Short mmCIF file of C-alpha atoms in Angstrom, two decimals:
data_model
loop_
_atom_site.label_atom_id
_atom_site.label_comp_id
_atom_site.label_asym_id
_atom_site.label_seq_id
_atom_site.Cartn_x
_atom_site.Cartn_y
_atom_site.Cartn_z
CA ALA A 1 3.55 -6.65 12.17
CA GLN A 2 2.38 -9.43 14.41
CA SER A 3 -1.00 -10.74 14.27
CA VAL A 4 -2.71 -13.89 14.67
CA ALA A 5 -5.25 -15.75 13.40
CA GLN A 6 -8.22 -17.91 15.41
CA PRO A 7 -9.89 -19.90 12.28
CA GLU A 8 -13.18 -21.02 13.64
CA ASP A 9 -15.41 -19.22 15.35
CA GLN A 10 -16.83 -22.36 16.82
CA VAL A 11 -15.86 -25.22 18.49
CA ASN A 12 -18.16 -27.73 19.70
CA VAL A 13 -17.14 -30.68 21.78
CA ALA A 14 -19.05 -32.56 24.18
CA GLU A 15 -18.65 -33.22 27.32
CA GLY A 16 -15.63 -35.19 28.28
CA ASN A 17 -13.91 -35.53 25.00
CA PRO A 18 -10.64 -33.74 24.35
CA LEU A 19 -10.93 -29.74 23.41
CA THR A 20 -8.00 -28.01 20.79
CA VAL A 21 -8.64 -24.01 20.03
CA LYS A 22 -6.47 -24.26 17.16
CA CYS A 23 -4.45 -20.90 17.07
CA THR A 24 -1.70 -19.44 13.77
CA TYR A 25 0.71 -16.74 14.56
CA SER A 26 3.08 -14.13 12.14
CA VAL A 27 6.13 -15.23 12.40
CA SER A 28 8.83 -12.28 13.55
CA GLY A 29 10.96 -12.85 15.99
CA ASN A 30 10.26 -15.12 19.80
CA PRO A 31 7.26 -13.94 20.02
CA TYR A 32 5.27 -14.72 23.14
CA LEU A 33 2.27 -16.56 22.78
CA PHE A 34 -0.18 -16.14 25.32
CA TRP A 35 -4.10 -17.21 25.77
CA TYR A 36 -7.42 -15.62 27.23
CA VAL A 37 -10.95 -16.22 28.14
CA GLN A 38 -13.59 -15.18 28.41
CA TYR A 39 -16.82 -15.84 30.51
CA PRO A 40 -19.98 -13.56 28.97
CA ASN A 41 -20.47 -10.19 29.73
CA ARG A 42 -16.43 -10.30 31.54
CA GLY A 43 -13.42 -9.13 31.14
CA LEU A 44 -9.52 -11.26 29.63
CA GLN A 45 -9.06 -14.13 32.07
CA PHE A 46 -5.27 -15.29 31.66
CA LEU A 47 -4.54 -19.33 31.15
CA LEU A 48 -1.01 -19.60 29.52
CA LYS A 49 1.76 -17.82 28.16
CA TYR A 50 4.67 -19.14 26.32
CA ILE A 51 7.54 -17.49 26.31
CA THR A 52 10.12 -19.72 26.60
CA GLY A 53 11.55 -23.07 26.72
CA ASP A 54 9.07 -26.19 28.18
CA ASN A 55 6.99 -26.75 24.07
CA LEU A 56 3.91 -28.29 26.56
CA VAL A 57 2.84 -25.04 28.46
CA LYS A 58 0.73 -26.07 31.17
CA GLY A 59 -2.05 -23.16 32.31
CA SER A 60 -4.98 -22.32 34.61
CA TYR A 61 -8.07 -24.77 34.86
CA GLY A 62 -6.57 -27.78 33.60
CA PHE A 63 -5.72 -26.88 30.25
CA GLU A 64 -2.31 -26.57 28.23
CA ALA A 65 -0.98 -24.53 24.48
CA GLU A 66 1.34 -27.21 22.46
CA PHE A 67 3.86 -23.71 21.12
CA ASN A 68 5.01 -25.54 18.26
CA LYS A 69 8.16 -23.36 16.07
CA SER A 70 8.01 -25.27 12.83
CA GLN A 71 3.93 -25.44 11.85
CA THR A 72 3.84 -21.42 13.67
CA SER A 73 0.87 -23.04 16.32
CA PHE A 74 -0.15 -22.20 20.06
CA HIS A 75 -3.42 -24.25 19.93
CA LEU A 76 -5.39 -24.99 23.48
CA LYS A 77 -5.66 -28.52 24.75
CA LYS A 78 -7.74 -29.78 27.51
CA PRO A 79 -7.90 -33.72 27.89
CA SER A 80 -12.12 -33.95 29.47
CA ALA A 81 -13.43 -30.63 28.49
CA LEU A 82 -15.86 -29.34 31.29
CA VAL A 83 -19.64 -27.34 30.20
CA SER A 84 -18.80 -25.28 32.58
CA ASP A 85 -15.88 -24.26 29.97
CA SER A 86 -18.16 -22.19 27.86
CA ALA A 87 -16.51 -19.69 26.87
CA LEU A 88 -14.68 -16.99 24.63
CA TYR A 89 -10.86 -18.19 23.95
CA PHE A 90 -8.31 -15.24 22.68
CA CYS A 91 -5.17 -16.45 21.19
CA ALA A 92 -2.79 -13.82 21.08
CA VAL A 93 0.96 -12.67 20.55
CA SER A 94 3.47 -9.66 21.12
CA TYR A 95 6.93 -9.60 20.03
CA GLY A 96 9.78 -7.97 22.08
CA GLY A 97 8.47 -8.56 25.17
CA TYR A 98 4.92 -8.09 26.73
CA GLN A 99 3.61 -5.23 25.22
CA LYS A 100 0.98 -3.94 22.46
CA VAL A 101 -0.45 -7.38 22.56
CA THR A 102 -2.38 -8.05 19.86
CA PHE A 103 -4.83 -10.77 20.07
CA GLY A 104 -7.11 -12.58 17.29
CA THR A 105 -10.75 -12.87 16.17
CA GLY A 106 -11.38 -15.37 19.12
CA THR A 107 -13.16 -18.52 19.39
CA LYS A 108 -16.37 -19.49 20.85
CA LEU A 109 -16.01 -22.80 22.17
CA GLN A 110 -19.25 -24.84 22.75
CA VAL A 111 -19.31 -26.89 25.09
CA ILE A 112 -22.05 -29.95 24.81
CA PRO A 113 -23.37 -31.87 27.60
CA ASN B 1 -4.24 -6.86 45.57
CA ALA B 2 -7.41 -5.71 44.36
CA GLY B 3 -7.59 -5.83 39.88
CA VAL B 4 -8.05 -3.72 37.32
CA MET B 5 -10.71 -1.22 38.61
CA GLN B 6 -12.96 -0.19 35.25
CA ASN B 7 -15.71 2.26 35.28
CA PRO B 8 -17.94 2.53 35.28
CA ARG B 9 -18.93 -0.84 33.98
CA HIS B 10 -21.31 0.52 32.43
CA LEU B 11 -22.22 4.20 30.67
CA VAL B 12 -25.15 5.12 28.23
CA ARG B 13 -24.72 8.53 26.75
CA ARG B 14 -26.17 10.68 23.85
CA ARG B 15 -25.28 10.98 20.68
CA GLY B 16 -22.80 13.59 20.65
CA GLN B 17 -21.95 14.08 24.39
CA GLU B 18 -18.35 12.63 25.94
CA ALA B 19 -17.72 9.67 27.95
CA ARG B 20 -15.00 8.54 30.34
CA LEU B 21 -13.62 5.87 31.07
CA ARG B 22 -11.77 5.17 33.36
CA CYS B 23 -9.49 2.44 34.90
CA SER B 24 -6.45 1.85 37.62
CA PRO B 25 -4.39 -0.46 37.84
CA MET B 26 -3.58 -2.97 39.93
CA LYS B 27 -0.43 -2.33 42.46
CA GLY B 28 2.68 -2.02 41.18
CA HIS B 29 1.76 -2.08 37.72
CA SER B 30 2.94 0.84 35.69
CA HIS B 31 1.89 -0.06 31.59
CA VAL B 32 -1.59 0.75 30.85
CA TYR B 33 -3.98 -0.90 28.26
CA TRP B 34 -6.66 -0.04 25.98
CA TYR B 35 -8.47 -2.36 24.07
CA ARG B 36 -12.13 -2.00 21.98
CA GLN B 37 -14.62 -4.60 21.51
CA LEU B 38 -17.23 -4.67 18.77
CA PRO B 39 -19.27 -6.52 19.04
CA GLU B 40 -19.82 -10.70 17.44
CA GLU B 41 -15.29 -9.33 16.63
CA GLY B 42 -12.27 -9.27 18.84
CA LEU B 43 -10.35 -6.56 21.19
CA LYS B 44 -8.85 -4.54 19.48
CA PHE B 45 -5.46 -2.64 20.57
CA MET B 46 -6.09 1.05 20.81
CA VAL B 47 -3.75 2.52 23.22
CA TYR B 48 -0.27 2.13 25.21
CA LEU B 49 0.62 4.63 28.40
CA GLN B 50 2.81 4.52 30.68
CA LYS B 51 2.65 7.35 33.99
CA GLU B 52 2.32 10.15 31.69
CA ASN B 53 3.60 9.06 27.74
CA ILE B 54 1.80 7.34 25.53
CA ILE B 55 3.75 4.60 23.97
CA ASP B 56 1.83 3.76 21.06
CA GLU B 57 -0.91 5.08 19.89
CA SER B 58 -1.49 3.13 17.01
CA GLY B 59 -5.33 1.56 17.82
CA MET B 60 -7.01 5.16 18.26
CA PRO B 61 -9.48 6.44 16.31
CA LYS B 62 -7.36 10.10 14.49
CA GLU B 63 -10.42 11.99 16.50
CA ARG B 64 -13.09 11.98 19.37
CA PHE B 65 -10.76 9.86 21.22
CA SER B 66 -7.62 10.13 23.81
CA ALA B 67 -6.16 8.86 26.34
CA GLU B 68 -3.87 9.83 28.91
CA PHE B 69 -2.14 7.59 31.95
CA PRO B 70 -1.21 10.80 35.31
CA LYS B 71 1.62 10.92 37.51
CA GLU B 72 -1.87 10.62 39.36
CA GLY B 73 -4.48 8.68 39.46
CA PRO B 74 -6.56 6.35 37.06
CA SER B 75 -5.81 5.93 33.90
CA ILE B 76 -8.85 7.69 31.31
CA LEU B 77 -10.22 7.25 27.49
CA ARG B 78 -12.12 10.19 26.35
CA ILE B 79 -14.47 10.33 23.47
CA GLN B 80 -16.02 13.39 22.85
CA GLN B 81 -19.61 13.71 20.07
CA VAL B 82 -19.82 10.15 20.90
CA VAL B 83 -21.80 8.85 17.67
CA ARG B 84 -24.29 4.70 17.35
CA GLY B 85 -21.04 3.83 16.53
CA ASP B 86 -18.75 3.86 19.01
CA SER B 87 -20.63 1.30 21.58
CA ALA B 88 -18.41 -1.37 22.33
CA ALA B 89 -17.16 -2.89 25.57
CA TYR B 90 -14.21 -0.91 26.18
CA PHE B 91 -10.93 -2.60 28.36
CA CYS B 92 -8.46 -1.67 29.81
CA ALA B 93 -5.75 -3.77 30.67
CA SER B 94 -2.31 -3.34 33.21
CA SER B 95 1.04 -5.10 33.37
CA PRO B 96 3.59 -5.22 35.20
CA SER B 97 7.11 -3.67 33.31
CA ASN B 98 7.83 -6.81 32.66
CA GLY B 99 5.01 -9.33 32.83
CA GLU B 100 1.83 -10.49 30.63
CA ALA B 101 -1.23 -8.46 30.80
CA PHE B 102 -4.23 -8.27 33.86
CA PHE B 103 -7.88 -6.71 32.22
CA GLY B 104 -10.43 -5.24 33.78
CA GLN B 105 -14.03 -6.28 33.68
CA GLY B 106 -15.18 -3.67 30.76
CA THR B 107 -17.33 -0.24 30.44
CA ARG B 108 -20.07 -0.82 28.06
CA LEU B 109 -20.74 2.22 25.74
CA THR B 110 -24.37 2.39 25.11
CA VAL B 111 -25.11 5.41 22.38
CA VAL B 112 -28.36 6.36 21.76
#
């Protein structure tokens, strides 16, 4: 079964510092990997995806993620955090296509002014 | 092109009543997914539908829950005889046949 793990419930980072939100996935075929962000009382917004190709994927709002096959990881990164980046971030995986995406439990990112 | 539309945004039901949640996918999207988000938890997959077909309902509770995506009209998630434990945010997403999913803003169901 496909699964994804987000080991940190919460990440705190000072404004202007680089941020990393961690994600690992279970191995089965060629995964499609996604990051979504959820602001309070809102739905999920798509940030970026990895399907194939370059391991470094660039997405919305200055975020990027690096696919690492040997470590089965897909960590989300941003060089300089903004207070407005504070939100709940979900890593997600699907196999063999876009259908039935499985989400991680989410990581709350708190950017401290 | 409007995004995924869910209504109502907020729904309050008494225990034992029925809840009907509606989802209109984005134009051109033929795939619909329903997820449930319990307080302080992540999203749990419930069901994946295409027009008039349930493709995967492995995340649906065996009783009281049902979903449909008719040929015309929105997708409906129906919860019969609601209980307090059904209180959650229910998110719908849609996608084209080969593309990432886009989410609606969710319906927050409160059972009193």
